[in-house]
């Protein structure tokens, strides 16, 4: 009996050792340079970058910061699946955002003609370049060091990336509304965020970003990815989605569209009638109409006015707001939109309503402010 217990104990110890070796192998992901990954959210550790090598193991120590979305995908099966689902052609140039230590990058280089990787962390830039060189891919990779939201992307055919959580919204907007034309974008995103982009009118998750993306692209679900497949382990699971830009895009002023959807989704579960009856919103629309010479002057200086003159001005302003409100409600009723909610409108319905407003001389974009696509998107979704 004692002999059997010793044998069992020995077998268990061996299994533990094997498992530890397997996990370490996953973390290294075929890299000739091995790292001890240290999970840290302490900004004071930022200056440490790569710590001195430890003599007994001769391996570098690399700090990763959850606050920056630095979660490395280490499962080779998932990495292979992402590359396969991306449908990469041998002649393709692939854009990768946030390559990290290059686990996905190396697999992309095996499938594509060229990879352009954008990485803000200088340590990761050096690691990716070194790994590519060791595998003989140095002539087929370009690593751009900098912020992906500010960087100018060169020509590319596909996007394949594990997107840092903190820049998901503005980055997706930059891709789908940018000047670069591409076949598809296969993106690994936080599961909750992926569900929001996938949401359709009527879904509880349907939101402004989903409505804007659906104007110019189709989005499909690819697969879920467990948080256990990352190092360090994030708090939530992830999902892979694939974005396909539409060939035929509706003819619409994008600045006007973005401003219009911002207004509608400010209270997405209220009726459009309730949203556009608000005095503050009406005053804003009147002001914007002024910039196009439609409504005349709304504001007037009250300097030097008597109490009676101020009262007359206030009464005149209220009458004008009331008249403008009636005009807006008439537009909503003409298209049977007054009782509808933004969270349930299709792209086609949004386009029809925007057209009705514009035809009546009511506009949503402030021409005196941001006009470039990148500026508008960053202002809308943050950086």
PDB file of C-alpha atoms in Angstrom, residues 137-240:
ATOM      1  CA  UNK A 137      11.332  37.939 -41.813  1.00  0.00           C
ATOM      2  CA  UNK A 138      13.146  41.255 -41.314  1.00  0.00           C
ATOM      3  CA  UNK A 139      12.600  42.320 -44.948  1.00  0.00           C
ATOM      4  CA  UNK A 140       8.862  41.625 -44.759  1.00  0.00           C
ATOM      5  CA  UNK A 141       7.914  43.573 -41.666  1.00  0.00           C
ATOM      6  CA  UNK A 142       7.599  47.268 -40.866  1.00  0.00           C
ATOM      7  CA  UNK A 143       7.133  48.226 -37.232  1.00  0.00           C
ATOM      8  CA  UNK A 144       5.790  51.736 -36.665  1.00  0.00           C
ATOM      9  CA  UNK A 145       6.512  53.010 -33.180  1.00  0.00           C
ATOM     10  CA  UNK A 146       3.722  55.289 -32.033  1.00  0.00           C
ATOM     11  CA  UNK A 147       0.066  55.803 -31.186  1.00  0.00           C
ATOM     12  CA  UNK A 148      -2.192  53.933 -33.623  1.00  0.00           C
ATOM     13  CA  UNK A 149      -4.872  56.611 -33.255  1.00  0.00           C
ATOM     14  CA  UNK A 150      -2.477  59.297 -34.501  1.00  0.00           C
ATOM     15  CA  UNK A 151      -0.342  57.290 -36.921  1.00  0.00           C
ATOM     16  CA  UNK A 152      -0.860  57.468 -40.669  1.00  0.00           C
ATOM     17  CA  UNK A 153      -1.320  53.934 -41.945  1.00  0.00           C
ATOM     18  CA  UNK A 154       0.361  52.926 -45.207  1.00  0.00           C
ATOM     19  CA  UNK A 155      -1.560  50.891 -47.791  1.00  0.00           C
ATOM     20  CA  UNK A 156      -2.811  47.529 -46.510  1.00  0.00           C
ATOM     21  CA  UNK A 157      -5.189  44.778 -47.629  1.00  0.00           C
ATOM     22  CA  UNK A 158      -6.325  43.365 -44.292  1.00  0.00           C
ATOM     23  CA  UNK A 159      -6.337  44.205 -40.600  1.00  0.00           C
ATOM     24  CA  UNK A 160      -5.640  41.405 -38.128  1.00  0.00           C
ATOM     25  CA  UNK A 161      -5.125  42.492 -34.545  1.00  0.00           C
ATOM     26  CA  UNK A 162      -5.583  41.969 -30.832  1.00  0.00           C
ATOM     27  CA  UNK A 163      -6.884  45.467 -30.103  1.00  0.00           C
ATOM     28  CA  UNK A 164      -5.936  47.112 -26.785  1.00  0.00           C
ATOM     29  CA  UNK A 165      -9.194  47.557 -24.880  1.00  0.00           C
ATOM     30  CA  UNK A 166      -8.673  51.233 -24.130  1.00  0.00           C
ATOM     31  CA  UNK A 167      -8.681  52.353 -27.770  1.00  0.00           C
ATOM     32  CA  UNK A 168     -11.268  49.969 -29.234  1.00  0.00           C
ATOM     33  CA  UNK A 169     -13.987  52.523 -30.092  1.00  0.00           C
ATOM     34  CA  UNK A 170     -11.879  55.226 -31.754  1.00  0.00           C
ATOM     35  CA  UNK A 171      -9.699  52.675 -33.527  1.00  0.00           C
ATOM     36  CA  UNK A 172     -12.642  50.803 -35.059  1.00  0.00           C
ATOM     37  CA  UNK A 173     -14.085  54.160 -36.159  1.00  0.00           C
ATOM     38  CA  UNK A 174     -10.735  55.194 -37.657  1.00  0.00           C
ATOM     39  CA  UNK A 175     -10.511  51.953 -39.638  1.00  0.00           C
ATOM     40  CA  UNK A 176     -14.028  51.881 -41.086  1.00  0.00           C
ATOM     41  CA  UNK A 177     -14.186  55.600 -41.868  1.00  0.00           C
ATOM     42  CA  UNK A 178     -10.536  56.043 -42.845  1.00  0.00           C
ATOM     43  CA  UNK A 179      -9.174  56.675 -46.321  1.00  0.00           C
ATOM     44  CA  UNK A 180      -7.515  53.237 -46.579  1.00  0.00           C
ATOM     45  CA  UNK A 181      -9.597  50.696 -48.447  1.00  0.00           C
ATOM     46  CA  UNK A 182      -9.281  47.111 -47.187  1.00  0.00           C
ATOM     47  CA  UNK A 183     -11.029  43.744 -47.618  1.00  0.00           C
ATOM     48  CA  UNK A 184     -11.672  42.920 -43.997  1.00  0.00           C
ATOM     49  CA  UNK A 185     -10.603  43.507 -40.398  1.00  0.00           C
ATOM     50  CA  UNK A 186     -10.358  40.514 -38.064  1.00  0.00           C
ATOM     51  CA  UNK A 187     -10.271  41.955 -34.544  1.00  0.00           C
ATOM     52  CA  UNK A 188      -9.878  40.405 -31.117  1.00  0.00           C
ATOM     53  CA  UNK A 189     -11.859  42.609 -28.729  1.00  0.00           C
ATOM     54  CA  UNK A 190     -13.255  42.595 -25.228  1.00  0.00           C
ATOM     55  CA  UNK A 191     -16.344  40.378 -25.384  1.00  0.00           C
ATOM     56  CA  UNK A 192     -18.773  43.028 -24.151  1.00  0.00           C
ATOM     57  CA  UNK A 193     -17.448  45.572 -26.657  1.00  0.00           C
ATOM     58  CA  UNK A 194     -17.674  43.045 -29.494  1.00  0.00           C
ATOM     59  CA  UNK A 195     -21.315  42.404 -28.597  1.00  0.00           C
ATOM     60  CA  UNK A 196     -22.010  46.121 -28.826  1.00  0.00           C
ATOM     61  CA  UNK A 197     -20.605  46.349 -32.353  1.00  0.00           C
ATOM     62  CA  UNK A 198     -22.514  43.229 -33.373  1.00  0.00           C
ATOM     63  CA  UNK A 199     -25.788  44.585 -31.936  1.00  0.00           C
ATOM     64  CA  UNK A 200     -28.697  45.223 -34.285  1.00  0.00           C
ATOM     65  CA  UNK A 201     -31.624  47.673 -34.002  1.00  0.00           C
ATOM     66  CA  UNK A 202     -33.914  46.486 -31.225  1.00  0.00           C
ATOM     67  CA  UNK A 203     -31.124  44.802 -29.238  1.00  0.00           C
ATOM     68  CA  UNK A 204     -30.513  46.249 -25.786  1.00  0.00           C
ATOM     69  CA  UNK A 205     -26.818  46.734 -26.678  1.00  0.00           C
ATOM     70  CA  UNK A 206     -27.545  48.684 -29.885  1.00  0.00           C
ATOM     71  CA  UNK A 207     -25.632  51.957 -29.730  1.00  0.00           C
ATOM     72  CA  UNK A 208     -24.264  54.827 -31.756  1.00  0.00           C
ATOM     73  CA  UNK A 209     -20.992  53.112 -32.706  1.00  0.00           C
ATOM     74  CA  UNK A 210     -22.892  50.087 -34.035  1.00  0.00           C
ATOM     75  CA  UNK A 211     -25.194  52.356 -36.042  1.00  0.00           C
ATOM     76  CA  UNK A 212     -22.229  54.250 -37.495  1.00  0.00           C
ATOM     77  CA  UNK A 213     -20.285  51.095 -38.371  1.00  0.00           C
ATOM     78  CA  UNK A 214     -23.337  49.534 -40.050  1.00  0.00           C
ATOM     79  CA  UNK A 215     -23.539  52.546 -42.358  1.00  0.00           C
ATOM     80  CA  UNK A 216     -20.311  51.510 -44.085  1.00  0.00           C
ATOM     81  CA  UNK A 217     -19.633  47.873 -43.120  1.00  0.00           C
ATOM     82  CA  UNK A 218     -21.040  44.461 -42.260  1.00  0.00           C
ATOM     83  CA  UNK A 219     -19.913  42.814 -39.021  1.00  0.00           C
ATOM     84  CA  UNK A 220     -19.826  39.077 -38.289  1.00  0.00           C
ATOM     85  CA  UNK A 221     -19.086  37.081 -35.139  1.00  0.00           C
ATOM     86  CA  UNK A 222     -16.156  34.660 -35.461  1.00  0.00           C
ATOM     87  CA  UNK A 223     -15.528  33.078 -32.044  1.00  0.00           C
ATOM     88  CA  UNK A 224     -15.163  33.651 -28.315  1.00  0.00           C
ATOM     89  CA  UNK A 225     -11.767  33.502 -26.601  1.00  0.00           C
ATOM     90  CA  UNK A 226     -11.339  32.633 -22.924  1.00  0.00           C
ATOM     91  CA  UNK A 227      -9.532  35.073 -20.666  1.00  0.00           C
ATOM     92  CA  UNK A 228      -7.338  32.123 -19.634  1.00  0.00           C
ATOM     93  CA  UNK A 229      -5.674  32.254 -23.060  1.00  0.00           C
ATOM     94  CA  UNK A 230      -3.990  35.566 -22.160  1.00  0.00           C
ATOM     95  CA  UNK A 231      -1.037  36.600 -20.019  1.00  0.00           C
ATOM     96  CA  UNK A 232      -1.671  38.358 -17.702  1.00  0.00           C
ATOM     97  CA  UNK A 233      -5.226  37.055 -17.388  1.00  0.00           C
ATOM     98  CA  UNK A 234      -7.725  39.903 -17.941  1.00  0.00           C
ATOM     99  CA  UNK A 235     -10.942  40.237 -15.947  1.00  0.00           C
ATOM    100  CA  UNK A 236     -13.212  39.347 -18.866  1.00  0.00           C
ATOM    101  CA  UNK A 237     -13.351  37.060 -21.893  1.00  0.00           C
ATOM    102  CA  UNK A 238     -12.787  38.265 -25.453  1.00  0.00           C
ATOM    103  CA  UNK A 239     -14.381  37.719 -28.854  1.00  0.00           C
ATOM    104  CA  UNK A 240     -13.140  37.779 -32.429  1.00  0.00           C
TER     105      UNK A 240
END
